[in-house]
mmCIF file with all atom_site columns, C-alpha atoms in Angstrom:
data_model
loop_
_atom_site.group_PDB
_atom_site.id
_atom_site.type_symbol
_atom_site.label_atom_id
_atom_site.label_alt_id
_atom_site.label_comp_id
_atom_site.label_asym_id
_atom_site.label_entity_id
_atom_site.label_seq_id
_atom_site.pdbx_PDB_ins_code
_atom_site.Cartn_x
_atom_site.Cartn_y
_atom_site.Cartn_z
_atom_site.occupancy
_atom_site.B_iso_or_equiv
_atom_site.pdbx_formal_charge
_atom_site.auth_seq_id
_atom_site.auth_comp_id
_atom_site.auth_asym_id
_atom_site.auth_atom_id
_atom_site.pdbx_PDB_model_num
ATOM 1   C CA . UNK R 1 1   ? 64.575 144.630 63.094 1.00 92.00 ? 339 UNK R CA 1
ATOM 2   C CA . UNK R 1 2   ? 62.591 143.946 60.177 1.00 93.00 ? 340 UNK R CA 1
ATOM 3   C CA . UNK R 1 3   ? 65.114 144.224 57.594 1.00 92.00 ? 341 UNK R CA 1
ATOM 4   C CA . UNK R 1 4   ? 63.010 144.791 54.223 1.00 91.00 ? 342 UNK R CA 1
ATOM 5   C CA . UNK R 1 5   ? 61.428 146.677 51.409 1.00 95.00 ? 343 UNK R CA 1
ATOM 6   C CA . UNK R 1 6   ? 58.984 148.300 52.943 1.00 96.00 ? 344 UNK R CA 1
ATOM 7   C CA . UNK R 1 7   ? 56.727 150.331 50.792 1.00 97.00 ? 345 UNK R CA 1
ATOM 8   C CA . UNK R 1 8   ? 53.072 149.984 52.005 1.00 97.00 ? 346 UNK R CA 1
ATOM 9   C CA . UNK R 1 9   ? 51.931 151.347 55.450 1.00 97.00 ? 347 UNK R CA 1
ATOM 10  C CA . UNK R 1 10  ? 50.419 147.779 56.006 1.00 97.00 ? 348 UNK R CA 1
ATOM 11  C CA . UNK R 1 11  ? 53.711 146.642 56.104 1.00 98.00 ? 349 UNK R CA 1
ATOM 12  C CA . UNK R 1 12  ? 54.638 149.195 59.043 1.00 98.00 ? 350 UNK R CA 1
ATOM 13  C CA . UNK R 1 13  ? 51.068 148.070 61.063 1.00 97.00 ? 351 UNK R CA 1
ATOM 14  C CA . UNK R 1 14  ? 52.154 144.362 60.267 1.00 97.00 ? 352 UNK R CA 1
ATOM 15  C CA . UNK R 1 15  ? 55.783 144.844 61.570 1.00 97.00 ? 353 UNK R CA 1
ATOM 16  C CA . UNK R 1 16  ? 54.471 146.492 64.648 1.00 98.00 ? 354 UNK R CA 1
ATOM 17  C CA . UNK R 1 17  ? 52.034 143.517 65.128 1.00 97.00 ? 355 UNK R CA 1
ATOM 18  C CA . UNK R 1 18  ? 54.826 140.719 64.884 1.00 97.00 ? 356 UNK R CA 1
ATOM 19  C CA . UNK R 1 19  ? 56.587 142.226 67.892 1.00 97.00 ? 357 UNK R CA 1
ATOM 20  C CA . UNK R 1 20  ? 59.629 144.157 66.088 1.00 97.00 ? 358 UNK R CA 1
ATOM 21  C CA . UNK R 1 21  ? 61.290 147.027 67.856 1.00 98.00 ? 359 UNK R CA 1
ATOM 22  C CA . UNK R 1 22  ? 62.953 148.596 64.323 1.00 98.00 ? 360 UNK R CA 1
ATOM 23  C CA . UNK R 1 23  ? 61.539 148.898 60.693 1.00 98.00 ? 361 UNK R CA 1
ATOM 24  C CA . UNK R 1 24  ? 64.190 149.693 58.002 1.00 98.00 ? 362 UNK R CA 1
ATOM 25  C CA . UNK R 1 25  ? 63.209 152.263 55.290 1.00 98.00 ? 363 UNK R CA 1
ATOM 26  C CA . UNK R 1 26  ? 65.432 152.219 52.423 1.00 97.00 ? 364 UNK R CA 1
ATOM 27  C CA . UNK R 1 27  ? 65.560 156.235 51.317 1.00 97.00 ? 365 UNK R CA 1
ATOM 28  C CA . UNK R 1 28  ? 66.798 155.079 47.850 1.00 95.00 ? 366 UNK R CA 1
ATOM 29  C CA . UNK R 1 29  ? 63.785 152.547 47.251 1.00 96.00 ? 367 UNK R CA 1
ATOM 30  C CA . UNK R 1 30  ? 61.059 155.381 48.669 1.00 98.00 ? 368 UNK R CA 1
ATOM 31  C CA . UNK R 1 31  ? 60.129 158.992 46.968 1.00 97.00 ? 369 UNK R CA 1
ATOM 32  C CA . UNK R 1 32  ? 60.195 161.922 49.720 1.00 97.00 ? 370 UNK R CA 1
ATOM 33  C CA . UNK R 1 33  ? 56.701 161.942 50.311 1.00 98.00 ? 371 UNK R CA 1
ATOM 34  C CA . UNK R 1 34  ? 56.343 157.976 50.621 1.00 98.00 ? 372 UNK R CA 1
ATOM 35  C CA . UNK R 1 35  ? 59.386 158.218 52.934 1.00 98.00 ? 373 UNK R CA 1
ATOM 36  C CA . UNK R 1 36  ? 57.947 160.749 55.624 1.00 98.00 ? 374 UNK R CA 1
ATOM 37  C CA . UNK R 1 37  ? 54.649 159.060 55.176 1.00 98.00 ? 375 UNK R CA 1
ATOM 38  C CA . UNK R 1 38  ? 55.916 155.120 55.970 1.00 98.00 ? 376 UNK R CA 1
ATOM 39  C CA . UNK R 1 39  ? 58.042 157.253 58.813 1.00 98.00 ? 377 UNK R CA 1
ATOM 40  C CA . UNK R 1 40  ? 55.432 159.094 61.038 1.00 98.00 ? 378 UNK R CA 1
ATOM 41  C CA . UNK R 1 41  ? 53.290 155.321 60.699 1.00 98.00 ? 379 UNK R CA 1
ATOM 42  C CA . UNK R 1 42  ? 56.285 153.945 61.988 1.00 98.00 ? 380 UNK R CA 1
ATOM 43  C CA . UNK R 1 43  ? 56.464 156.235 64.871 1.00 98.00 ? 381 UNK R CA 1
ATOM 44  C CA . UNK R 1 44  ? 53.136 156.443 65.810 1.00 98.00 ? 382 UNK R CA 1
ATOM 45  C CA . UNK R 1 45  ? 53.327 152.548 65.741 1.00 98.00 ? 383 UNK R CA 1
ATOM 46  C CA . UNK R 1 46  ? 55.661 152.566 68.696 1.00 98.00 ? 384 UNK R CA 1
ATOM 47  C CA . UNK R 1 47  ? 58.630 151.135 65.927 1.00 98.00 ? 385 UNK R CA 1
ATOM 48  C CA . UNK R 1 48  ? 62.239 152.886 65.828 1.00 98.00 ? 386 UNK R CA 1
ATOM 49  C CA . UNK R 1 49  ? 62.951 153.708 61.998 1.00 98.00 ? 387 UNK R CA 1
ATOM 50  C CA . UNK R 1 50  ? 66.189 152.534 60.752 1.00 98.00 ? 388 UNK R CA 1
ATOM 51  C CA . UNK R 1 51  ? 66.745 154.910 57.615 1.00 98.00 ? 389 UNK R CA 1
ATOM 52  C CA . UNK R 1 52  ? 69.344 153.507 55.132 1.00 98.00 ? 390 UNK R CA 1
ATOM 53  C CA . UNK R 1 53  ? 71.081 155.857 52.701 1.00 97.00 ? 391 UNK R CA 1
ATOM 54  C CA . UNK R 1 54  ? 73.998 154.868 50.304 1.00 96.00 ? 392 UNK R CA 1
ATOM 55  C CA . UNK R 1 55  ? 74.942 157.955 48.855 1.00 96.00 ? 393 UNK R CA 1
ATOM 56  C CA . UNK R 1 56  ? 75.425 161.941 50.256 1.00 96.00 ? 394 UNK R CA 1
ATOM 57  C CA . UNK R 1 57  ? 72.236 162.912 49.026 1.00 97.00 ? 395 UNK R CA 1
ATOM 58  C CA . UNK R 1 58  ? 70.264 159.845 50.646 1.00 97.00 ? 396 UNK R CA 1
ATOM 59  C CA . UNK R 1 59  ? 72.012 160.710 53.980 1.00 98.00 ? 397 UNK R CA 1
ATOM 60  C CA . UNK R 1 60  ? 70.282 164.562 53.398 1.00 98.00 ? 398 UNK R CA 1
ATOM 61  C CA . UNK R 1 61  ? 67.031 163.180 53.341 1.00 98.00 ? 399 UNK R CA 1
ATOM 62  C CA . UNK R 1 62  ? 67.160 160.165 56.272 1.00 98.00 ? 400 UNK R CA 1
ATOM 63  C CA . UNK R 1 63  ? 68.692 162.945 58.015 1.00 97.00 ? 401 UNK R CA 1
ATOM 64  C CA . UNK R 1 64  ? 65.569 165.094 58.084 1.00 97.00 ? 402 UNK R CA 1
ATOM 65  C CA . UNK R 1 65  ? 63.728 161.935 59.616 1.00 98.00 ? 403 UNK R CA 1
ATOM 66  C CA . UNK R 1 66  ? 64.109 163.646 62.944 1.00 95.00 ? 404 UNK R CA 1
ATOM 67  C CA . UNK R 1 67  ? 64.304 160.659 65.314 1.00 94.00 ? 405 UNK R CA 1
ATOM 68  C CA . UNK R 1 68  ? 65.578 157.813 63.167 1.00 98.00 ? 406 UNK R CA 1
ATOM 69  C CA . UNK R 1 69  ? 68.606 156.203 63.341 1.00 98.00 ? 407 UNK R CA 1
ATOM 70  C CA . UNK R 1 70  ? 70.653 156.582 60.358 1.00 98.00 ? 408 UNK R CA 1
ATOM 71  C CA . UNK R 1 71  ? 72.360 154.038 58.829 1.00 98.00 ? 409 UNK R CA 1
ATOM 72  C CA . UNK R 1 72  ? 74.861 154.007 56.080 1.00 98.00 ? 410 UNK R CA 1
ATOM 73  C CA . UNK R 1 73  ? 75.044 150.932 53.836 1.00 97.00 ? 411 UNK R CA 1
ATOM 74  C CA . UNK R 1 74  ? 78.440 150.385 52.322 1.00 96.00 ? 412 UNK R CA 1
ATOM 75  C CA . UNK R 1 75  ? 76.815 147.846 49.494 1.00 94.00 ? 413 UNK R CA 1
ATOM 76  C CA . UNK R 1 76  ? 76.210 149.942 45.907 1.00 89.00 ? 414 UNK R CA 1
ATOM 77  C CA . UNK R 1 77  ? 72.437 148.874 45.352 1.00 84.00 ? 415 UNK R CA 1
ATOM 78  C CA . UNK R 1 78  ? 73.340 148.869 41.327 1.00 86.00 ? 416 UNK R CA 1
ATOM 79  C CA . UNK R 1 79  ? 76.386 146.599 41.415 1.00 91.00 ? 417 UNK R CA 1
ATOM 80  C CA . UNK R 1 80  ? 76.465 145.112 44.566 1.00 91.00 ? 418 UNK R CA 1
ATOM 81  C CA . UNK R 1 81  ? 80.014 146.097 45.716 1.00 94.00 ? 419 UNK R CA 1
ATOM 82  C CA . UNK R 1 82  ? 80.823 146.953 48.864 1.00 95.00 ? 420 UNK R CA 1
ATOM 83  C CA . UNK R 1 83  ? 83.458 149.915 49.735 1.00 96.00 ? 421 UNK R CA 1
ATOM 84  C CA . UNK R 1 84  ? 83.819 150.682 53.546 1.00 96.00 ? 422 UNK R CA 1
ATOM 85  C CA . UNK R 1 85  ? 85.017 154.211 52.234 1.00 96.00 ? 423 UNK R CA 1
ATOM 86  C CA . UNK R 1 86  ? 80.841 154.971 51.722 1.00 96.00 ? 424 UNK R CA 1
ATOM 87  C CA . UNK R 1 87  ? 80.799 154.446 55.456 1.00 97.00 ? 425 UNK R CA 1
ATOM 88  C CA . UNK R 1 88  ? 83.703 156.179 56.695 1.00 96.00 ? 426 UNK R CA 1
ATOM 89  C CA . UNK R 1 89  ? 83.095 159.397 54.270 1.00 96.00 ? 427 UNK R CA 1
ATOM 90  C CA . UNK R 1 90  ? 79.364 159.379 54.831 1.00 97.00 ? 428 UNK R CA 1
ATOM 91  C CA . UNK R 1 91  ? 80.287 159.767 58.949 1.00 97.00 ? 429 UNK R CA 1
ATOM 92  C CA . UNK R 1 92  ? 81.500 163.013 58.651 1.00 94.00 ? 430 UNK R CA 1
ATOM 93  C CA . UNK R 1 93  ? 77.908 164.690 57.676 1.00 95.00 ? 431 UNK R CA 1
ATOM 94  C CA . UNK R 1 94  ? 75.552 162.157 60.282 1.00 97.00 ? 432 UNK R CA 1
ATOM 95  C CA . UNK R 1 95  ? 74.635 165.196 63.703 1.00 95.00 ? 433 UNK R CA 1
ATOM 96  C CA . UNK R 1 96  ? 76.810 163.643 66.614 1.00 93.00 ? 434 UNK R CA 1
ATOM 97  C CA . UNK R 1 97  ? 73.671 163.111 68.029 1.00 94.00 ? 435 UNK R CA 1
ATOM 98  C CA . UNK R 1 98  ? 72.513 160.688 65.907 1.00 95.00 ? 436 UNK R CA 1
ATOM 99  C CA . UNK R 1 99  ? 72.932 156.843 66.299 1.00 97.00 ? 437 UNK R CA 1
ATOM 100 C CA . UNK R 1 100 ? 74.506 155.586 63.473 1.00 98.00 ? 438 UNK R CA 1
ATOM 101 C CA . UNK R 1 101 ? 74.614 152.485 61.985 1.00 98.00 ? 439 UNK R CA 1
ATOM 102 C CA . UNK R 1 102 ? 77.197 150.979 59.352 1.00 98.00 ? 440 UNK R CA 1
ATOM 103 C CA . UNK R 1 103 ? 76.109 148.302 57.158 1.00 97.00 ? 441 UNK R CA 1
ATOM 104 C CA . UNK R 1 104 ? 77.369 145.557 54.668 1.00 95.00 ? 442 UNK R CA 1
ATOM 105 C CA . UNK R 1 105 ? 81.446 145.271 53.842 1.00 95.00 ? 443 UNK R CA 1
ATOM 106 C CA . UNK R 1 106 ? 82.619 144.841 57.259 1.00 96.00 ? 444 UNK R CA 1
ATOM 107 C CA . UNK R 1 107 ? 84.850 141.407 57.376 1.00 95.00 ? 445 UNK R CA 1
ATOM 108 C CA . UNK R 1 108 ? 87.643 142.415 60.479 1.00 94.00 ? 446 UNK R CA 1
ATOM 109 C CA . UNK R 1 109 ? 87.368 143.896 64.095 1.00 94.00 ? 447 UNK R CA 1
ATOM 110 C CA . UNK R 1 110 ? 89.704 146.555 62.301 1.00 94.00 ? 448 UNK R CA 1
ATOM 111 C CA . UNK R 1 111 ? 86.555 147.217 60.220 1.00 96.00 ? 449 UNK R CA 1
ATOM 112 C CA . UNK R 1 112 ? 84.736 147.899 63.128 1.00 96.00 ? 450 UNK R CA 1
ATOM 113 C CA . UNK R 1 113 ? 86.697 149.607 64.869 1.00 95.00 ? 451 UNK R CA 1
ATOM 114 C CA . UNK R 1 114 ? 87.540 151.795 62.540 1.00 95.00 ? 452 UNK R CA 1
ATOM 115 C CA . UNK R 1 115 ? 83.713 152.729 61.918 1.00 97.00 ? 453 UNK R CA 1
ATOM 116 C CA . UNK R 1 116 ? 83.594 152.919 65.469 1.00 96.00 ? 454 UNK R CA 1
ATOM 117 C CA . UNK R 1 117 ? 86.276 155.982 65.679 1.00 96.00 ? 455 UNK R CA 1
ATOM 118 C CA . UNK R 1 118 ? 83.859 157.869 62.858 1.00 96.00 ? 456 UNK R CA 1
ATOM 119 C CA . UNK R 1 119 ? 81.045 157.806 65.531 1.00 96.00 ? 457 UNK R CA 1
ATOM 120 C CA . UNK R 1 120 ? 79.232 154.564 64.159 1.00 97.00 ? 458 UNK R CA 1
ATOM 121 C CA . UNK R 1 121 ? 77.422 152.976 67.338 1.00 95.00 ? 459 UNK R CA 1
ATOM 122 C CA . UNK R 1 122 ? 76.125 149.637 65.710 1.00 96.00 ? 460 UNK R CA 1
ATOM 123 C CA . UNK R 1 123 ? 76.508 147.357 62.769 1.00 96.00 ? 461 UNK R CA 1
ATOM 124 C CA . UNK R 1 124 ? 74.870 145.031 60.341 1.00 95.00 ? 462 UNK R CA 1
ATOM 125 C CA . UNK R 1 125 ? 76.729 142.116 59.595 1.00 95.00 ? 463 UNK R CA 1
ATOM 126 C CA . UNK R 1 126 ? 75.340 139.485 56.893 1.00 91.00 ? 464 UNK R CA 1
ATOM 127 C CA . UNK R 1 127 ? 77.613 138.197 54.390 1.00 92.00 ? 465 UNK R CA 1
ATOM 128 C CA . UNK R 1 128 ? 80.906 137.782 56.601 1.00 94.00 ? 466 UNK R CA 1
ATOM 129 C CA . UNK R 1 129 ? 78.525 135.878 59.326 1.00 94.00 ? 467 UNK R CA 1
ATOM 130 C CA . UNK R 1 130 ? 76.762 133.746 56.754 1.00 94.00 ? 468 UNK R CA 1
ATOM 131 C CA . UNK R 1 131 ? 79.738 133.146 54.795 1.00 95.00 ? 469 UNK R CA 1
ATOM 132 C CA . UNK R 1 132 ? 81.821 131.788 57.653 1.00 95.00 ? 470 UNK R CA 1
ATOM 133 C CA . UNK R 1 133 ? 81.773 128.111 58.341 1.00 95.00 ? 471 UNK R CA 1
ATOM 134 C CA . UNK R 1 134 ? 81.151 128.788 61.885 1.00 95.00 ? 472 UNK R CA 1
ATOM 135 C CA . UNK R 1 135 ? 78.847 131.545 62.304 1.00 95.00 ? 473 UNK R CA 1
ATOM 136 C CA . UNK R 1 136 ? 78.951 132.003 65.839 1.00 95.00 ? 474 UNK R CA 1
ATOM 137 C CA . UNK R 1 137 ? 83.566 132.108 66.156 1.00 94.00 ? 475 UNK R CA 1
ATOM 138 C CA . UNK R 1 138 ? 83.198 134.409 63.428 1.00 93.00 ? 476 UNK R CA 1
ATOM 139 C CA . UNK R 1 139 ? 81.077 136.852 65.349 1.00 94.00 ? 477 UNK R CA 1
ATOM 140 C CA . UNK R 1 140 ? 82.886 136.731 68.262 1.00 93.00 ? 478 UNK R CA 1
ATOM 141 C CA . UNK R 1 141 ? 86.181 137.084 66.502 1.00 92.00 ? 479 UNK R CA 1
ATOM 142 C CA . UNK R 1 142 ? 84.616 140.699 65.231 1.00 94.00 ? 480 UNK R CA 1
ATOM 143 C CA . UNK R 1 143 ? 84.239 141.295 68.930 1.00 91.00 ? 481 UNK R CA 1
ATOM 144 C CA . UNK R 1 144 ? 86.736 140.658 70.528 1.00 88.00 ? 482 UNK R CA 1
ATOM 145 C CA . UNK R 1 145 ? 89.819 140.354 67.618 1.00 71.00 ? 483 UNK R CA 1
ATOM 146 C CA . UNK R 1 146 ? 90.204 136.679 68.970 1.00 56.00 ? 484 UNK R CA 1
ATOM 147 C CA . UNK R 1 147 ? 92.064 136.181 65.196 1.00 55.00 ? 485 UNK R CA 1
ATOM 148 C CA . UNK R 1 148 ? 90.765 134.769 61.794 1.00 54.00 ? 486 UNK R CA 1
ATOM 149 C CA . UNK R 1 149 ? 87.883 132.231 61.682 1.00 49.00 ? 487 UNK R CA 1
#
């Protein structure tokens, strides 16, 4: 995953060409027609598109991104909070056929598998894994509820 702000097709050729299987487009960093634009590139590059929304009307528009997976940050992108509630009220609109993905805020296998019961198939963990003293326990205690790390 190339986990970025991409804004410049030259940064979907160049992801391509480093060997990534997923590009991230943020919807709320990219107008509509940049957004389809950086997406059909993307596809026509061989990359999945990862299309992050943070609020219901960002979700409208990844949604019309017809093969990408959707994922729904948690994070506010003005203050930086994080509120698991984005990603568990933001679930009920994302098809059933859609791969979701949760992102930022989750800190407990409850977390998880909470987002897990509102259809969420994969997550991005960053701050709880690079916060931890021990990166590694900490990730498998989100897997398998082995207790706090």
């Amino acid at each position: 995953l190339r986990k970025d702000f991409i804004c410049d097709e030259y940064q979907v050729i160049e992801t391509a060409a480093w060997g990534a299987d997923v590009i991230l487009l943020i919807v709320a960093a990219l107008d509509n027609h940049l957004l389809r634009e950086l997406y059909n590139a993307s596809v026509a590059c061989g990359l999945e598109v990862l299309a992050e929304a943070h609020t219901p009307a960002e979700l409208k528009t990844a949604i019309t991104l017809e093969k990408a997976i959707i994922g729904v940050n948690s994070r506010n992108l003005k203050t930086l909070k994080t509120d698991l509630a984005t990603a568990r009220d933001m679930a009920l609109t994302i098809p059933g056929d859609r791969v979701s993905i949760a992102e930022s805020g989750i800190k407990s296998r409850a977390d998880i598998e909470s987002l897990e019961k509102r259809g969420y198939r994969g997550f991005l963990i960053g701050e709880t894994l690079m916060s931890a003293p021990d990166p590694a326990a900490r990730l498998e205690a989100l897997r398998t509820d082995v207790g706090p790390v």
